[in-house]
PDB file of C-alpha atoms in Angstrom:
ATOM      1  CA  GLN A   1      37.319  10.529 -44.715  1.00 74.00           C
ATOM      2  CA  LYS A   2      36.591   8.186 -47.616  1.00 82.00           C
ATOM      3  CA  GLU A   3      39.393   7.580 -50.122  1.00 90.00           C
ATOM      4  CA  VAL A   4      37.055   8.493 -52.966  1.00 94.00           C
ATOM      5  CA  GLU A   5      34.179  10.955 -52.678  1.00 94.00           C
ATOM      6  CA  GLN A   6      31.384  11.142 -55.223  1.00 94.00           C
ATOM      7  CA  ASP A   7      28.143  13.078 -54.935  1.00 88.00           C
ATOM      8  CA  PRO A   8      25.364  10.461 -55.092  1.00 86.00           C
ATOM      9  CA  GLY A   9      22.915  12.925 -56.624  1.00 87.00           C
ATOM     10  CA  PRO A  10      20.344  12.364 -57.962  1.00 93.00           C
ATOM     11  CA  LEU A  11      21.147  14.607 -60.914  1.00 95.00           C
ATOM     12  CA  SER A  12      18.419  15.435 -63.421  1.00 97.00           C
ATOM     13  CA  VAL A  13      19.068  17.378 -66.635  1.00 97.00           C
ATOM     14  CA  PRO A  14      17.191  18.002 -69.896  1.00 97.00           C
ATOM     15  CA  GLU A  15      18.051  16.098 -73.046  1.00 97.00           C
ATOM     16  CA  GLY A  16      20.879  17.714 -74.990  1.00 97.00           C
ATOM     17  CA  ALA A  17      22.541  19.280 -71.942  1.00 97.00           C
ATOM     18  CA  ILE A  18      26.192  18.865 -71.073  1.00 97.00           C
ATOM     19  CA  VAL A  19      26.581  16.736 -67.957  1.00 97.00           C
ATOM     20  CA  SER A  20      29.520  17.000 -65.587  1.00 97.00           C
ATOM     21  CA  LEU A  21      30.186  14.205 -63.093  1.00 97.00           C
ATOM     22  CA  ASN A  22      33.009  14.447 -60.589  1.00 97.00           C
ATOM     23  CA  CYS A  23      35.006  12.566 -57.994  1.00 97.00           C
ATOM     24  CA  THR A  24      37.653  13.659 -55.538  1.00 97.00           C
ATOM     25  CA  TYR A  25      40.193  11.409 -53.897  1.00 97.00           C
ATOM     26  CA  SER A  26      42.747  11.555 -51.135  1.00 96.00           C
ATOM     27  CA  ASN A  27      45.347   8.913 -52.092  1.00 93.00           C
ATOM     28  CA  SER A  28      48.090  10.511 -54.188  1.00 93.00           C
ATOM     29  CA  ALA A  29      49.281   7.026 -55.252  1.00 91.00           C
ATOM     30  CA  PHE A  30      46.272   6.561 -57.546  1.00 92.00           C
ATOM     31  CA  GLN A  31      47.372   6.569 -61.189  1.00 91.00           C
ATOM     32  CA  TYR A  32      44.630   4.670 -63.028  1.00 91.00           C
ATOM     33  CA  PHE A  33      41.169   6.165 -63.280  1.00 94.00           C
ATOM     34  CA  MET A  34      37.993   4.660 -64.615  1.00 95.00           C
ATOM     35  CA  TRP A  35      34.382   5.558 -65.168  1.00 97.00           C
ATOM     36  CA  TYR A  36      31.686   2.889 -65.194  1.00 97.00           C
ATOM     37  CA  ARG A  37      28.053   3.199 -66.218  1.00 97.00           C
ATOM     38  CA  GLN A  38      25.514   1.012 -64.439  1.00 96.00           C
ATOM     39  CA  TYR A  39      21.956   0.650 -65.622  1.00 96.00           C
ATOM     40  CA  SER A  40      19.348  -0.418 -63.102  1.00 92.00           C
ATOM     41  CA  ARG A  41      19.713  -4.084 -62.100  1.00 91.00           C
ATOM     42  CA  LYS A  42      22.728  -4.593 -64.380  1.00 94.00           C
ATOM     43  CA  GLY A  43      26.473  -4.955 -63.848  1.00 96.00           C
ATOM     44  CA  PRO A  44      28.727  -1.884 -64.264  1.00 96.00           C
ATOM     45  CA  GLU A  45      30.026  -1.306 -67.793  1.00 96.00           C
ATOM     46  CA  LEU A  46      33.425   0.284 -68.387  1.00 95.00           C
ATOM     47  CA  LEU A  47      33.100   3.660 -70.137  1.00 96.00           C
ATOM     48  CA  MET A  48      36.471   5.334 -69.871  1.00 94.00           C
ATOM     49  CA  TYR A  49      39.939   4.354 -68.670  1.00 92.00           C
ATOM     50  CA  THR A  50      42.739   6.891 -68.229  1.00 91.00           C
ATOM     51  CA  TYR A  51      46.237   6.807 -66.871  1.00 87.00           C
ATOM     52  CA  SER A  52      47.706   9.734 -64.908  1.00 85.00           C
ATOM     53  CA  SER A  53      46.659  13.296 -65.684  1.00 85.00           C
ATOM     54  CA  GLY A  54      45.087  14.615 -68.859  1.00 87.00           C
ATOM     55  CA  ASN A  55      42.017  14.269 -71.031  1.00 92.00           C
ATOM     56  CA  LYS A  56      40.592  11.385 -72.986  1.00 94.00           C
ATOM     57  CA  GLU A  57      37.720  11.652 -75.428  1.00 96.00           C
ATOM     58  CA  ASP A  58      35.475   8.899 -76.795  1.00 95.00           C
ATOM     59  CA  GLY A  59      32.496  10.070 -78.793  1.00 96.00           C
ATOM     60  CA  ARG A  60      30.244  12.150 -76.563  1.00 97.00           C
ATOM     61  CA  PHE A  61      32.262  11.278 -73.455  1.00 98.00           C
ATOM     62  CA  THR A  62      35.342  13.081 -72.142  1.00 97.00           C
ATOM     63  CA  ALA A  63      37.294  12.042 -69.055  1.00 97.00           C
ATOM     64  CA  GLN A  64      39.576  14.497 -67.286  1.00 96.00           C
ATOM     65  CA  VAL A  65      42.099  13.801 -64.572  1.00 96.00           C
ATOM     66  CA  ASP A  66      43.770  16.517 -62.501  1.00 95.00           C
ATOM     67  CA  LYS A  67      46.205  14.754 -60.183  1.00 93.00           C
ATOM     68  CA  SER A  68      47.436  18.005 -58.650  1.00 93.00           C
ATOM     69  CA  SER A  69      43.920  18.682 -57.358  1.00 94.00           C
ATOM     70  CA  LYS A  70      43.046  14.975 -56.863  1.00 95.00           C
ATOM     71  CA  TYR A  71      39.956  15.520 -58.973  1.00 95.00           C
ATOM     72  CA  ILE A  72      38.500  13.594 -61.907  1.00 97.00           C
ATOM     73  CA  SER A  73      35.567  14.420 -64.142  1.00 97.00           C
ATOM     74  CA  LEU A  74      33.389  12.819 -66.784  1.00 98.00           C
ATOM     75  CA  PHE A  75      31.630  15.063 -69.299  1.00 98.00           C
ATOM     76  CA  ILE A  76      28.743  13.881 -71.427  1.00 98.00           C
ATOM     77  CA  ARG A  77      27.883  16.066 -74.412  1.00 98.00           C
ATOM     78  CA  ASP A  78      24.496  16.089 -76.134  1.00 97.00           C
ATOM     79  CA  SER A  79      23.055  13.938 -73.365  1.00 97.00           C
ATOM     80  CA  GLN A  80      20.403  11.392 -74.327  1.00 97.00           C
ATOM     81  CA  PRO A  81      17.681   9.645 -72.286  1.00 97.00           C
ATOM     82  CA  SER A  82      19.664   6.431 -72.821  1.00 97.00           C
ATOM     83  CA  ASP A  83      22.470   7.987 -70.734  1.00 98.00           C
ATOM     84  CA  SER A  84      20.205   7.770 -67.676  1.00 98.00           C
ATOM     85  CA  ALA A  85      22.093   5.482 -65.304  1.00 97.00           C
ATOM     86  CA  THR A  86      24.335   5.487 -62.255  1.00 95.00           C
ATOM     87  CA  TYR A  87      27.917   6.529 -62.992  1.00 97.00           C
ATOM     88  CA  LEU A  88      30.693   5.165 -60.808  1.00 96.00           C
ATOM     89  CA  CYS A  89      34.235   6.449 -60.677  1.00 96.00           C
ATOM     90  CA  ALA A  90      37.005   4.021 -59.739  1.00 94.00           C
ATOM     91  CA  MET A  91      40.730   4.266 -59.312  1.00 93.00           C
ATOM     92  CA  SER A  92      43.803   2.252 -58.415  1.00 90.00           C
ATOM     93  CA  ALA A  93      47.463   2.723 -57.673  1.00 87.00           C
ATOM     94  CA  GLY A  94      48.719   0.190 -60.202  1.00 77.00           C
ATOM     95  CA  GLN A  95      47.940  -2.602 -62.608  1.00 66.00           C
ATOM     96  CA  GLY A  96      47.902  -6.338 -62.029  1.00 61.00           C
ATOM     97  CA  ALA A  97      45.659  -7.565 -59.215  1.00 61.00           C
ATOM     98  CA  GLN A  98      45.113  -4.081 -57.944  1.00 72.00           C
ATOM     99  CA  LYS A  99      42.043  -3.388 -55.911  1.00 83.00           C
ATOM    100  CA  LEU A 100      39.879  -0.681 -57.330  1.00 89.00           C
ATOM    101  CA  VAL A 101      38.486   1.939 -54.997  1.00 91.00           C
ATOM    102  CA  PHE A 102      35.022   3.027 -56.085  1.00 92.00           C
ATOM    103  CA  GLY A 103      33.005   6.135 -55.517  1.00 93.00           C
ATOM    104  CA  GLN A 104      29.455   5.750 -54.293  1.00 92.00           C
ATOM    105  CA  GLY A 105      28.043   6.473 -57.755  1.00 94.00           C
ATOM    106  CA  THR A 106      25.975   9.380 -59.109  1.00 95.00           C
ATOM    107  CA  ARG A 107      22.466   8.641 -60.275  1.00 95.00           C
ATOM    108  CA  LEU A 108      21.772  10.583 -63.480  1.00 97.00           C
ATOM    109  CA  THR A 109      18.441  11.101 -65.243  1.00 97.00           C
ATOM    110  CA  ILE A 110      18.173  12.713 -68.688  1.00 97.00           C
ATOM    111  CA  ASN A 111      14.686  14.088 -69.263  1.00 96.00           C
ATOM    112  CA  PRO A 112      13.292  14.059 -72.843  1.00 95.00           C
TER     113      PRO A 112
ATOM    114  CA  SER B   1      36.453 -11.629 -77.002  1.00 86.00           C
ATOM    115  CA  GLN B   2      36.008 -12.182 -73.311  1.00 88.00           C
ATOM    116  CA  THR B   3      32.695 -12.985 -71.683  1.00 93.00           C
ATOM    117  CA  ILE B   4      31.771 -13.290 -68.036  1.00 96.00           C
ATOM    118  CA  HIS B   5      28.775 -15.267 -66.810  1.00 96.00           C
ATOM    119  CA  GLN B   6      27.063 -15.329 -63.457  1.00 97.00           C
ATOM    120  CA  TRP B   7      24.247 -17.503 -62.215  1.00 95.00           C
ATOM    121  CA  PRO B   8      21.692 -17.563 -60.983  1.00 96.00           C
ATOM    122  CA  ALA B   9      20.448 -14.111 -61.979  1.00 95.00           C
ATOM    123  CA  THR B  10      18.049 -13.912 -59.053  1.00 96.00           C
ATOM    124  CA  LEU B  11      17.832 -15.915 -55.843  1.00 97.00           C
ATOM    125  CA  VAL B  12      15.464 -15.843 -52.886  1.00 97.00           C
ATOM    126  CA  GLN B  13      16.700 -17.831 -49.904  1.00 97.00           C
ATOM    127  CA  PRO B  14      15.542 -18.292 -46.295  1.00 97.00           C
ATOM    128  CA  VAL B  15      17.739 -17.215 -43.401  1.00 97.00           C
ATOM    129  CA  GLY B  16      20.055 -20.032 -42.367  1.00 97.00           C
ATOM    130  CA  SER B  17      20.147 -21.725 -45.754  1.00 97.00           C
ATOM    131  CA  PRO B  18      23.382 -22.303 -47.710  1.00 97.00           C
ATOM    132  CA  LEU B  19      24.478 -20.285 -50.725  1.00 97.00           C
ATOM    133  CA  SER B  20      26.483 -20.964 -53.842  1.00 97.00           C
ATOM    134  CA  LEU B  21      26.951 -18.362 -56.572  1.00 97.00           C
ATOM    135  CA  GLU B  22      29.014 -19.174 -59.618  1.00 97.00           C
ATOM    136  CA  CYS B  23      31.036 -17.014 -61.982  1.00 98.00           C
ATOM    137  CA  THR B  24      32.850 -18.148 -65.113  1.00 97.00           C
ATOM    138  CA  VAL B  25      34.974 -16.243 -67.596  1.00 97.00           C
ATOM    139  CA  GLU B  26      35.517 -17.177 -71.249  1.00 96.00           C
ATOM    140  CA  GLY B  27      38.094 -16.007 -73.732  1.00 93.00           C
ATOM    141  CA  THR B  28      41.021 -15.348 -71.406  1.00 91.00           C
ATOM    142  CA  SER B  29      43.543 -17.258 -69.334  1.00 90.00           C
ATOM    143  CA  ASN B  30      44.702 -16.741 -65.767  1.00 91.00           C
ATOM    144  CA  PRO B  31      42.517 -13.706 -65.052  1.00 93.00           C
ATOM    145  CA  ASN B  32      42.341 -12.008 -61.700  1.00 93.00           C
ATOM    146  CA  LEU B  33      38.846 -12.601 -60.336  1.00 95.00           C
ATOM    147  CA  TYR B  34      36.797 -10.553 -57.865  1.00 95.00           C
ATOM    148  CA  TRP B  35      33.560 -10.776 -55.901  1.00 96.00           C
ATOM    149  CA  TYR B  36      31.767  -7.571 -54.941  1.00 95.00           C
ATOM    150  CA  ARG B  37      28.543  -6.833 -53.098  1.00 94.00           C
ATOM    151  CA  GLN B  38      26.456  -3.781 -53.840  1.00 93.00           C
ATOM    152  CA  ALA B  39      23.791  -2.871 -51.302  1.00 84.00           C
ATOM    153  CA  ALA B  40      20.863  -0.738 -52.450  1.00 75.00           C
ATOM    154  CA  GLY B  41      21.936   2.868 -53.003  1.00 67.00           C
ATOM    155  CA  ARG B  42      25.500   2.164 -51.966  1.00 72.00           C
ATOM    156  CA  GLY B  43      28.825   1.637 -53.654  1.00 81.00           C
ATOM    157  CA  LEU B  44      30.683  -1.546 -54.422  1.00 90.00           C
ATOM    158  CA  GLN B  45      32.221  -3.481 -51.556  1.00 90.00           C
ATOM    159  CA  LEU B  46      35.064  -5.831 -52.484  1.00 91.00           C
ATOM    160  CA  LEU B  47      34.569  -9.197 -50.782  1.00 94.00           C
ATOM    161  CA  PHE B  48      37.235 -11.486 -52.261  1.00 94.00           C
ATOM    162  CA  TYR B  49      39.795 -11.528 -55.014  1.00 92.00           C
ATOM    163  CA  SER B  50      41.922 -14.262 -56.557  1.00 94.00           C
ATOM    164  CA  VAL B  51      45.091 -14.172 -58.639  1.00 92.00           C
ATOM    165  CA  GLY B  52      45.118 -17.898 -59.401  1.00 93.00           C
ATOM    166  CA  ILE B  53      43.623 -21.327 -58.732  1.00 95.00           C
ATOM    167  CA  GLY B  54      43.217 -21.898 -55.006  1.00 92.00           C
ATOM    168  CA  GLN B  55      44.489 -18.394 -54.141  1.00 93.00           C
ATOM    169  CA  ILE B  56      41.845 -16.351 -52.336  1.00 94.00           C
ATOM    170  CA  SER B  57      42.233 -13.061 -50.504  1.00 91.00           C
ATOM    171  CA  SER B  58      39.451 -11.933 -48.202  1.00 89.00           C
ATOM    172  CA  GLU B  59      38.779  -8.246 -47.806  1.00 86.00           C
ATOM    173  CA  VAL B  60      35.991  -8.231 -45.269  1.00 81.00           C
ATOM    174  CA  PRO B  61      35.533 -10.857 -42.516  1.00 65.00           C
ATOM    175  CA  GLN B  62      31.967 -12.058 -42.740  1.00 78.00           C
ATOM    176  CA  ASN B  63      29.612 -14.931 -43.311  1.00 88.00           C
ATOM    177  CA  LEU B  64      30.877 -15.672 -46.815  1.00 94.00           C
ATOM    178  CA  SER B  65      33.716 -17.636 -48.407  1.00 95.00           C
ATOM    179  CA  ALA B  66      35.110 -17.953 -51.921  1.00 96.00           C
ATOM    180  CA  SER B  67      36.831 -20.655 -53.911  1.00 97.00           C
ATOM    181  CA  ARG B  68      38.524 -20.906 -57.280  1.00 97.00           C
ATOM    182  CA  PRO B  69      38.540 -24.556 -58.315  1.00 96.00           C
ATOM    183  CA  GLN B  70      39.454 -23.831 -61.938  1.00 95.00           C
ATOM    184  CA  ASP B  71      41.321 -21.042 -63.730  1.00 95.00           C
ATOM    185  CA  ARG B  72      38.187 -19.284 -64.963  1.00 95.00           C
ATOM    186  CA  GLN B  73      35.683 -20.275 -62.277  1.00 97.00           C
ATOM    187  CA  PHE B  74      35.016 -18.355 -59.091  1.00 97.00           C
ATOM    188  CA  ILE B  75      32.454 -19.447 -56.495  1.00 97.00           C
ATOM    189  CA  LEU B  76      30.953 -17.486 -53.607  1.00 97.00           C
ATOM    190  CA  SER B  77      29.500 -19.560 -50.777  1.00 97.00           C
ATOM    191  CA  SER B  78      27.891 -19.388 -47.387  1.00 96.00           C
ATOM    192  CA  LYS B  79      26.949 -22.145 -44.960  1.00 95.00           C
ATOM    193  CA  LYS B  80      24.190 -20.131 -43.289  1.00 96.00           C
ATOM    194  CA  LEU B  81      22.741 -16.976 -44.821  1.00 95.00           C
ATOM    195  CA  LEU B  82      21.912 -13.921 -42.726  1.00 94.00           C
ATOM    196  CA  LEU B  83      19.376 -11.218 -43.524  1.00 94.00           C
ATOM    197  CA  SER B  84      22.279  -8.815 -43.998  1.00 91.00           C
ATOM    198  CA  ASP B  85      23.627 -10.954 -46.851  1.00 93.00           C
ATOM    199  CA  SER B  86      20.906  -9.604 -49.151  1.00 93.00           C
ATOM    200  CA  GLY B  87      22.283  -7.547 -52.012  1.00 94.00           C
ATOM    201  CA  PHE B  88      23.520  -7.502 -55.567  1.00 96.00           C
ATOM    202  CA  TYR B  89      26.574  -9.718 -56.039  1.00 97.00           C
ATOM    203  CA  LEU B  90      28.935  -8.916 -58.857  1.00 97.00           C
ATOM    204  CA  CYS B  91      31.817 -10.925 -60.237  1.00 98.00           C
ATOM    205  CA  ALA B  92      34.586  -9.192 -62.162  1.00 96.00           C
ATOM    206  CA  TRP B  93      37.739 -10.160 -63.997  1.00 95.00           C
ATOM    207  CA  SER B  94      40.908  -8.323 -64.945  1.00 91.00           C
ATOM    208  CA  ILE B  95      44.245  -8.917 -66.619  1.00 80.00           C
ATOM    209  CA  GLU B  96      45.829  -5.510 -66.159  1.00 76.00           C
ATOM    210  CA  GLY B  97      44.153  -2.942 -63.965  1.00 73.00           C
ATOM    211  CA  THR B  98      40.752  -2.474 -65.548  1.00 85.00           C
ATOM    212  CA  GLN B  99      38.031  -4.708 -64.225  1.00 92.00           C
ATOM    213  CA  TYR B 100      35.108  -6.003 -66.267  1.00 94.00           C
ATOM    214  CA  PHE B 101      31.918  -6.967 -64.529  1.00 96.00           C
ATOM    215  CA  GLY B 102      29.402  -9.728 -64.962  1.00 97.00           C
ATOM    216  CA  PRO B 103      25.626  -9.237 -65.047  1.00 97.00           C
ATOM    217  CA  GLY B 104      25.265  -9.845 -61.308  1.00 97.00           C
ATOM    218  CA  THR B 105      23.126 -11.991 -59.015  1.00 97.00           C
ATOM    219  CA  ARG B 106      20.385 -10.389 -56.990  1.00 96.00           C
ATOM    220  CA  LEU B 107      20.066 -12.194 -53.624  1.00 96.00           C
ATOM    221  CA  LEU B 108      17.176 -11.688 -51.263  1.00 96.00           C
ATOM    222  CA  VAL B 109      17.375 -13.386 -47.875  1.00 96.00           C
ATOM    223  CA  LEU B 110      14.028 -13.660 -46.075  1.00 96.00           C
TER     224      LEU B 110
END
């Protein structure tokens, strides 16, 4: 079993829809959770960074962490074609030189 | 603000040739540095990380090596490339937890 599971998709939704992206994990020591967006042939770009359980909102993006269920989500409201990318979840047990464990990434397409 | 550079952006090399990829970070001191490889349609595989000059930790035994000759410079090398070394190589830096990625180097070994 992988430490972090993420449905690779592809996921295709119409413009304006609410998108839900999810990851599950098995290591209860994870406390730091991140979402990265990666456009084709580019490096991943940090979108959201949360610590422990709870919600964090930034514009059209909301990150949720449920440590009791070992489940994290990223919601995108009013999705735009420019949101079309691969979204990677990542997590670690601590700060400093901690190794991040990544999900496989979900490929998302927003159709105009 | 911090900036991370990688070069070259794209590289096509024959099997058996040497490799040197360079990563530099600006705007920060004593960062943790990382090399990842991303194969097509797959996730990120951590290859090496470094917490300081000359300090390298290897995650996956393979045909590659890394060096950190200066505080903000990280180099990925190989003496003889294999076909399986093809992929997208990403450098990242961090101070606390969150990692920030460079633009990547696309390597094709023929």
